[in-house]
XYZ file of C-alpha atoms in Angstrom:
480
model
C 103.829 89.665 105.255
C 102.286 90.645 102.425
C 103.663 90.588 99.747
C 103.163 92.872 96.797
C 100.344 94.787 98.020
C 99.332 98.409 98.420
C 98.754 99.046 101.994
C 97.846 102.419 103.699
C 99.831 103.323 106.921
C 97.784 103.936 109.885
C 94.587 102.103 108.017
C 91.371 102.729 109.627
C 89.063 100.711 107.608
C 88.911 97.364 109.074
C 89.634 95.290 106.027
C 93.129 96.993 106.041
C 93.909 95.976 109.863
C 94.806 92.410 108.782
C 97.264 93.262 106.213
C 100.965 92.841 107.120
C 102.988 92.674 103.805
C 105.448 94.209 101.506
C 104.659 97.522 100.385
C 104.576 98.562 96.844
C 107.065 101.071 95.499
C 105.262 104.025 94.012
C 104.207 103.985 90.220
C 106.883 105.442 88.110
C 106.820 106.164 84.409
C 108.855 103.031 83.501
C 106.135 101.010 81.148
C 104.422 98.266 83.006
C 104.984 94.597 81.815
C 101.781 93.255 80.286
C 99.707 90.844 82.364
C 99.468 87.218 81.541
C 96.928 84.636 82.199
C 97.520 81.059 83.356
C 94.889 78.389 83.117
C 95.464 77.033 86.758
C 93.581 74.135 88.610
C 90.929 74.940 91.044
C 91.770 71.824 93.496
C 94.890 70.219 93.223
C 94.362 67.669 95.480
C 91.135 66.080 94.206
C 92.084 64.444 90.933
C 88.396 64.014 90.200
C 87.889 67.924 90.233
C 88.812 69.092 86.586
C 87.540 72.702 87.131
C 90.126 75.338 86.272
C 90.456 79.233 86.673
C 92.847 82.092 85.289
C 95.611 83.223 87.289
C 97.540 86.369 86.614
C 101.133 86.659 86.199
C 103.803 88.855 84.447
C 107.514 88.149 83.036
C 110.510 90.403 82.616
C 113.064 88.900 80.144
C 115.143 91.692 80.307
C 118.213 90.168 81.834
C 117.436 86.539 80.748
C 120.007 84.631 78.512
C 119.329 81.250 77.270
C 119.881 78.659 79.831
C 119.707 81.296 82.655
C 117.678 80.807 86.007
C 114.261 81.986 86.963
C 113.511 84.534 89.584
C 110.138 83.820 90.779
C 108.479 86.567 92.984
C 105.507 85.228 94.897
C 102.463 87.186 95.368
C 100.630 87.307 98.727
C 97.644 88.894 100.382
C 96.739 91.508 97.938
C 96.992 92.689 94.302
C 100.128 91.800 92.700
C 101.876 95.089 91.213
C 103.953 94.657 87.841
C 105.971 97.503 89.026
C 108.091 95.253 90.930
C 109.114 93.753 87.518
C 111.401 97.007 87.087
C 112.507 97.851 90.773
C 113.707 96.095 93.692
C 116.945 94.571 95.032
C 115.641 91.144 92.871
C 116.144 93.019 89.668
C 119.820 93.574 90.546
C 120.080 89.659 91.240
C 118.629 88.785 88.180
C 120.836 90.928 86.006
C 123.811 89.361 87.944
C 122.672 85.870 87.002
C 121.251 86.360 83.651
C 118.025 85.412 84.780
C 114.270 85.763 83.867
C 111.995 87.571 86.476
C 108.220 86.232 86.883
C 105.598 87.336 89.372
C 102.598 85.129 90.034
C 99.649 86.511 91.765
C 98.103 84.670 94.692
C 94.874 82.665 94.332
C 91.788 84.936 95.323
C 93.668 87.989 95.573
C 94.107 90.878 93.028
C 92.428 89.727 89.886
C 93.122 86.068 90.394
C 89.712 84.986 90.989
C 89.088 81.208 91.219
C 85.505 81.406 92.134
C 82.486 83.393 91.481
C 82.529 85.516 94.913
C 83.909 85.370 98.413
C 81.154 83.173 100.094
C 82.068 81.027 102.717
C 81.599 77.826 100.378
C 83.653 79.586 97.524
C 86.510 80.308 99.897
C 87.182 76.391 100.298
C 90.193 76.533 98.122
C 91.755 79.608 99.796
C 95.034 78.077 101.622
C 98.767 78.108 101.552
C 98.873 74.421 100.265
C 96.564 75.183 97.374
C 98.868 78.272 96.831
C 102.046 76.253 96.715
C 100.363 73.578 94.384
C 99.524 76.865 92.116
C 103.274 77.459 92.157
C 104.570 74.102 91.190
C 102.004 73.573 88.334
C 103.010 77.156 87.064
C 106.753 76.413 87.152
C 106.230 73.069 85.256
C 104.261 74.910 82.475
C 106.625 77.606 82.141
C 109.422 75.244 82.083
C 107.667 73.560 78.943
C 106.398 76.906 77.426
C 109.655 78.683 77.252
C 112.013 75.823 76.972
C 113.217 76.979 80.515
C 116.571 74.780 81.504
C 117.986 76.950 84.658
C 117.265 76.651 88.297
C 114.204 78.412 89.716
C 114.793 80.740 92.723
C 111.505 81.727 94.944
C 111.551 85.089 96.646
C 108.787 86.901 98.812
C 108.133 89.190 101.610
C 106.213 88.704 104.484
C 103.561 86.034 103.884
C 104.928 85.308 100.666
C 108.522 85.158 102.340
C 106.826 82.066 104.327
C 105.493 80.753 101.193
C 109.064 80.875 99.424
C 110.454 78.774 102.174
C 107.635 76.289 102.004
C 107.914 75.963 98.143
C 111.712 74.836 98.500
C 110.566 72.418 101.345
C 107.697 70.959 99.530
C 108.798 71.336 95.870
C 112.741 70.837 96.079
C 112.560 69.319 92.661
C 111.264 72.479 91.245
C 112.560 75.216 93.496
C 116.332 75.269 93.872
C 116.577 77.929 96.727
C 114.626 80.299 98.467
C 114.809 83.588 99.923
C 112.346 84.267 102.631
C 112.105 87.856 103.727
C 110.030 88.749 106.876
C 108.456 85.623 106.658
C 106.585 84.129 109.671
C 106.868 80.490 110.047
C 105.301 79.632 113.360
C 101.702 79.432 113.192
C 100.250 81.104 116.571
C 96.989 82.335 117.815
C 98.011 84.473 120.604
C 100.842 86.784 118.819
C 101.522 88.995 121.588
C 105.053 89.369 120.885
C 104.048 91.751 118.089
C 103.365 94.370 120.642
C 106.826 93.609 122.504
C 108.565 94.282 119.430
C 106.582 97.383 118.614
C 107.599 98.493 122.427
C 111.148 97.789 121.945
C 111.102 99.902 118.601
C 109.421 102.798 120.479
C 111.946 102.710 123.428
C 114.889 102.463 120.906
C 113.820 105.558 119.134
C 113.413 107.925 122.590
C 113.803 107.281 125.605
C 110.266 107.413 127.421
C 108.410 106.974 124.287
C 107.011 103.488 125.092
C 106.309 104.631 128.440
C 104.345 107.957 127.252
C 102.248 105.711 124.993
C 101.510 103.291 127.575
C 100.515 106.194 129.776
C 98.110 107.589 127.220
C 96.640 104.088 126.688
C 95.984 104.097 130.373
C 94.295 107.222 130.321
C 92.069 106.058 127.600
C 90.938 102.955 129.266
C 89.896 105.167 132.388
C 87.692 107.242 129.869
C 86.202 104.179 128.698
C 84.579 103.390 131.967
C 82.361 106.369 132.390
C 79.863 108.428 130.142
C 81.989 111.596 130.570
C 85.019 109.778 129.208
C 82.767 108.728 126.332
C 82.012 112.155 125.299
C 85.617 112.969 125.696
C 87.064 110.203 123.537
C 84.307 111.061 120.824
C 85.433 114.556 120.432
C 89.175 114.354 121.262
C 89.813 111.248 118.701
C 87.097 112.448 115.896
C 84.868 109.395 116.032
C 82.460 108.525 113.398
C 79.979 107.711 115.959
C 79.599 108.505 119.777
C 81.610 106.370 121.935
C 79.488 103.452 123.932
C 81.791 101.891 126.625
C 78.973 99.287 127.207
C 79.870 97.484 123.673
C 83.202 95.354 124.767
C 83.911 94.819 120.976
C 83.883 98.375 120.378
C 86.081 99.264 123.201
C 88.602 96.646 121.873
C 88.334 98.129 118.232
C 89.289 101.527 119.338
C 92.123 100.442 121.241
C 93.237 98.440 118.309
C 93.061 101.549 116.138
C 94.961 103.574 118.429
C 97.786 101.232 119.046
C 97.638 100.409 115.404
C 98.660 103.966 114.770
C 102.098 102.893 116.029
C 102.239 99.617 114.865
C 101.972 100.573 111.281
C 104.993 102.854 111.444
C 107.128 100.631 113.257
C 106.558 97.565 111.073
C 107.535 99.809 107.982
C 109.764 102.402 109.567
C 112.126 104.020 107.042
C 111.019 101.708 104.092
C 112.753 103.067 101.089
C 109.692 104.213 98.773
C 110.325 107.721 98.584
C 112.836 107.363 95.690
C 109.925 108.392 93.457
C 107.781 110.617 95.546
C 105.723 108.135 97.724
C 103.800 110.005 100.553
C 104.379 109.840 104.002
C 107.518 107.874 104.236
C 108.923 110.802 106.158
C 106.700 109.638 109.048
C 108.816 107.266 111.125
C 109.008 106.095 114.637
C 111.029 108.912 115.724
C 108.491 111.361 114.355
C 105.653 109.482 116.326
C 107.918 109.603 119.360
C 108.750 113.079 119.312
C 104.954 113.948 119.144
C 104.519 111.727 122.256
C 107.054 113.559 124.104
C 106.548 116.930 123.243
C 104.882 118.694 126.135
C 104.274 121.703 123.883
C 101.224 119.669 122.486
C 99.446 119.512 125.775
C 98.651 116.498 127.974
C 99.751 112.988 127.232
C 96.220 112.372 125.896
C 96.450 115.520 123.743
C 99.561 114.066 122.363
C 97.821 110.956 121.480
C 95.327 112.701 119.879
C 97.623 114.420 117.637
C 98.991 111.145 116.578
C 95.644 109.866 115.662
C 94.792 113.096 113.851
C 98.121 112.526 111.628
C 96.810 108.760 111.281
C 93.405 109.753 109.745
C 95.261 112.294 107.671
C 97.576 109.746 106.167
C 94.646 107.321 105.630
C 92.557 110.137 103.902
C 89.928 109.471 106.403
C 87.670 112.442 107.971
C 86.922 110.452 111.229
C 87.838 107.180 112.866
C 85.319 104.373 112.179
C 85.917 102.472 115.332
C 82.823 100.163 115.622
C 82.805 96.522 115.488
C 79.568 96.658 113.479
C 81.159 98.481 110.721
C 83.958 96.093 110.766
C 82.118 93.309 110.445
C 79.647 94.672 107.701
C 82.606 95.331 105.644
C 84.467 91.805 106.022
C 81.094 90.043 105.361
C 81.086 91.363 101.936
C 81.344 88.516 99.375
C 81.490 90.209 96.047
C 84.647 90.758 94.072
C 83.654 94.460 93.699
C 83.407 94.927 97.567
C 86.070 96.553 99.615
C 86.589 93.440 101.554
C 87.959 91.852 98.244
C 90.940 93.912 98.374
C 92.403 91.167 100.694
C 90.904 91.881 103.891
C 88.190 89.187 103.811
C 90.337 86.499 102.377
C 93.240 87.236 104.831
C 90.945 87.117 107.702
C 89.817 83.831 106.538
C 93.400 82.260 106.357
C 94.119 83.523 109.859
C 90.911 81.954 110.976
C 91.729 78.512 109.281
C 95.529 78.271 109.134
C 97.746 80.733 110.914
C 96.152 82.829 113.709
C 98.624 85.759 114.185
C 96.268 87.805 116.342
C 98.170 90.713 117.854
C 96.680 90.668 121.163
C 97.842 93.004 124.083
C 97.897 90.287 126.366
C 101.520 89.924 126.732
C 103.062 89.372 130.396
C 105.707 91.812 129.438
C 103.313 94.674 128.685
C 101.202 96.698 131.358
C 98.278 96.559 128.871
C 96.237 93.632 130.185
C 93.530 92.378 127.809
C 92.490 95.673 126.329
C 92.776 93.694 123.001
C 92.030 90.297 123.959
C 92.694 87.129 121.679
C 89.025 86.165 122.271
C 88.165 89.619 120.216
C 89.754 88.036 117.192
C 88.465 84.484 117.910
C 84.990 85.839 117.865
C 85.427 88.047 114.897
C 86.260 84.530 113.124
C 82.748 83.417 113.904
C 80.804 86.590 113.380
C 82.434 86.771 110.073
C 82.385 83.233 108.696
C 79.695 81.588 110.830
C 79.555 79.243 113.808
C 81.978 76.346 112.311
C 84.480 78.869 112.632
C 85.094 78.839 116.269
C 88.204 78.601 118.722
C 88.190 74.764 117.943
C 88.826 75.102 114.613
C 91.350 78.110 114.817
C 93.451 75.973 117.004
C 93.393 72.841 114.922
C 94.279 74.858 111.927
C 97.060 76.315 113.530
C 98.325 72.750 114.771
C 97.932 71.360 111.272
C 100.000 74.327 109.772
C 102.980 73.901 112.217
C 102.926 70.159 111.711
C 102.783 70.287 107.951
C 105.419 72.883 107.405
C 107.415 72.370 110.759
C 107.103 76.015 112.138
C 110.536 77.381 112.905
C 111.772 73.787 113.069
C 111.410 73.509 109.431
C 113.849 71.159 107.588
C 114.895 72.782 104.607
C 118.119 73.523 102.370
C 119.312 76.365 100.072
C 117.079 78.871 102.069
C 117.880 82.096 103.532
C 115.789 83.782 106.152
C 116.068 87.599 106.473
C 114.510 89.755 109.080
C 114.739 93.354 110.284
C 115.268 93.613 114.137
C 112.352 96.303 114.622
C 110.120 94.324 112.373
C 107.375 92.701 114.730
C 107.187 89.612 112.572
C 110.618 88.434 113.342
C 109.185 87.107 116.501
C 107.619 84.271 114.621
C 110.331 83.412 112.143
C 114.054 82.385 111.986
C 116.420 84.817 113.101
C 119.475 82.437 113.729
C 120.234 79.119 112.733
C 123.103 76.302 112.644
C 121.452 73.989 110.509
C 123.190 72.921 107.326
C 121.888 74.356 104.207
C 120.041 77.412 105.940
C 121.287 80.836 106.670
C 119.577 83.481 108.811
C 120.466 87.316 108.376
C 119.038 89.220 111.183
C 119.645 93.161 110.328
C 119.864 95.576 112.937
C 117.666 98.779 112.867
C 115.396 97.675 109.687
C 111.806 97.022 109.497
C 109.579 94.689 107.451
C 110.963 93.498 104.191
C 113.680 96.139 103.977
C 116.413 94.495 102.002
C 113.803 93.845 99.162
C 113.407 97.636 98.455
C 116.075 99.408 95.864
C 119.238 100.381 97.897
C 120.030 103.905 98.703
C 123.299 105.783 99.786
C 122.181 106.051 103.377
C 121.329 102.245 103.983
C 123.284 100.850 106.895
C 126.142 98.552 106.455
C 124.307 95.593 107.809
C 121.311 96.271 105.362
C 124.033 96.573 102.508
C 125.727 93.465 103.620
C 122.611 91.393 103.950
C 121.624 92.479 100.127
C 125.013 91.235 99.212
C 125.091 87.950 100.837
C 121.567 87.270 99.357
C 122.952 87.976 95.955
C 125.885 85.444 96.591
C 123.679 82.913 97.805
C 121.402 83.041 94.840
C 124.390 82.730 92.537
C 125.533 79.678 94.443
C 122.286 78.102 93.814
C 121.594 78.981 90.396
C 124.784 76.836 89.726
C 124.034 73.879 91.802
């Protein structure tokens, strides 16, 4: 879900494992819109707390005509990128309805820092409810400051897609419609469905691909059980430190890294970022499946090695740092200048307190068993943030989230939910509905947030039709 954020596919740094949102288009020669700062309330739900902070935002008035609507792009779990003010499908929507384009960065991400650091006590105001209240206060202020009389439409991809729907749900007097792209709505701790969709995507690419990956993982699992295997794993997968199968968290982390090599490509398969020279967009599900089925590369384990080598090259890493200790050390950093502050620590906190969405291997439909168990992620919450953040807190937060927003039983109008069939996050969203005022668009063969990227000639008919339908709905909502 992730919104407007730079994510490296095949990320091997621990903080990047928890990112799941909309990738940025590549930077272009188009001048970026200047950043602006909004004086935002720290705690919207405590009237006696008058503390404020500066929240970053951008505006593009290029297509705006007096009385026109505002399209509000919601930032997510990473730094917002102003390049989106000049590209993407929403730019065409703005032109069609003579609307202004605004982008608001999510609290605690990018340069929008409500507190001095990311210590546990200072993360107290990081949650979706505060973020939605930020949106409401921002809308009210912009209306007054710029004499805006038109309707507001919220848009977002991934977690911001969830926020877009929730903004319409909670603030219908401010948000007239919402485009929720690839947004998970149902909070759930054990999100094993993610890997089920990944398997389906691999199998739809090349017959036998999913089976080949599972076979390779089974062989890796055997090697984790004896010392000779440990040495082989260290060499074959270019681990940064010798593998020790006695450490369960390291074993789980290794599997998460190797399987993550496929997850990342599936989730962002064929996203349209190469239009200005983005690197590695030519690596697709087909690419990985061809490698896993190419007997010229050697044994099934040798083929998995080649995929991992490609992953390291794409991430710009010399070796695979798989240790749980390294992951904890990174995510325990609290400085805004740390690598954890790029989004890993904040998003992990939100999963521990609101959403879960832990991509375990414990699906009854998969032969992987518990190589990546749910408890691995649950323990991580405690290890990173302290003993208070235990299983009970995680489950209570998930229950509260689903009660507050309604999960996939959300009751909202003027909202369209858009998902791609090979995007694993569609399993937590709405892909069909017959509820009045809601519409679901399910695009076969597309991945995460595909409809938000600029169109290209070889887009599928379904994808083209989806963008067209979204534009029609926005045109209806701005007139209602």
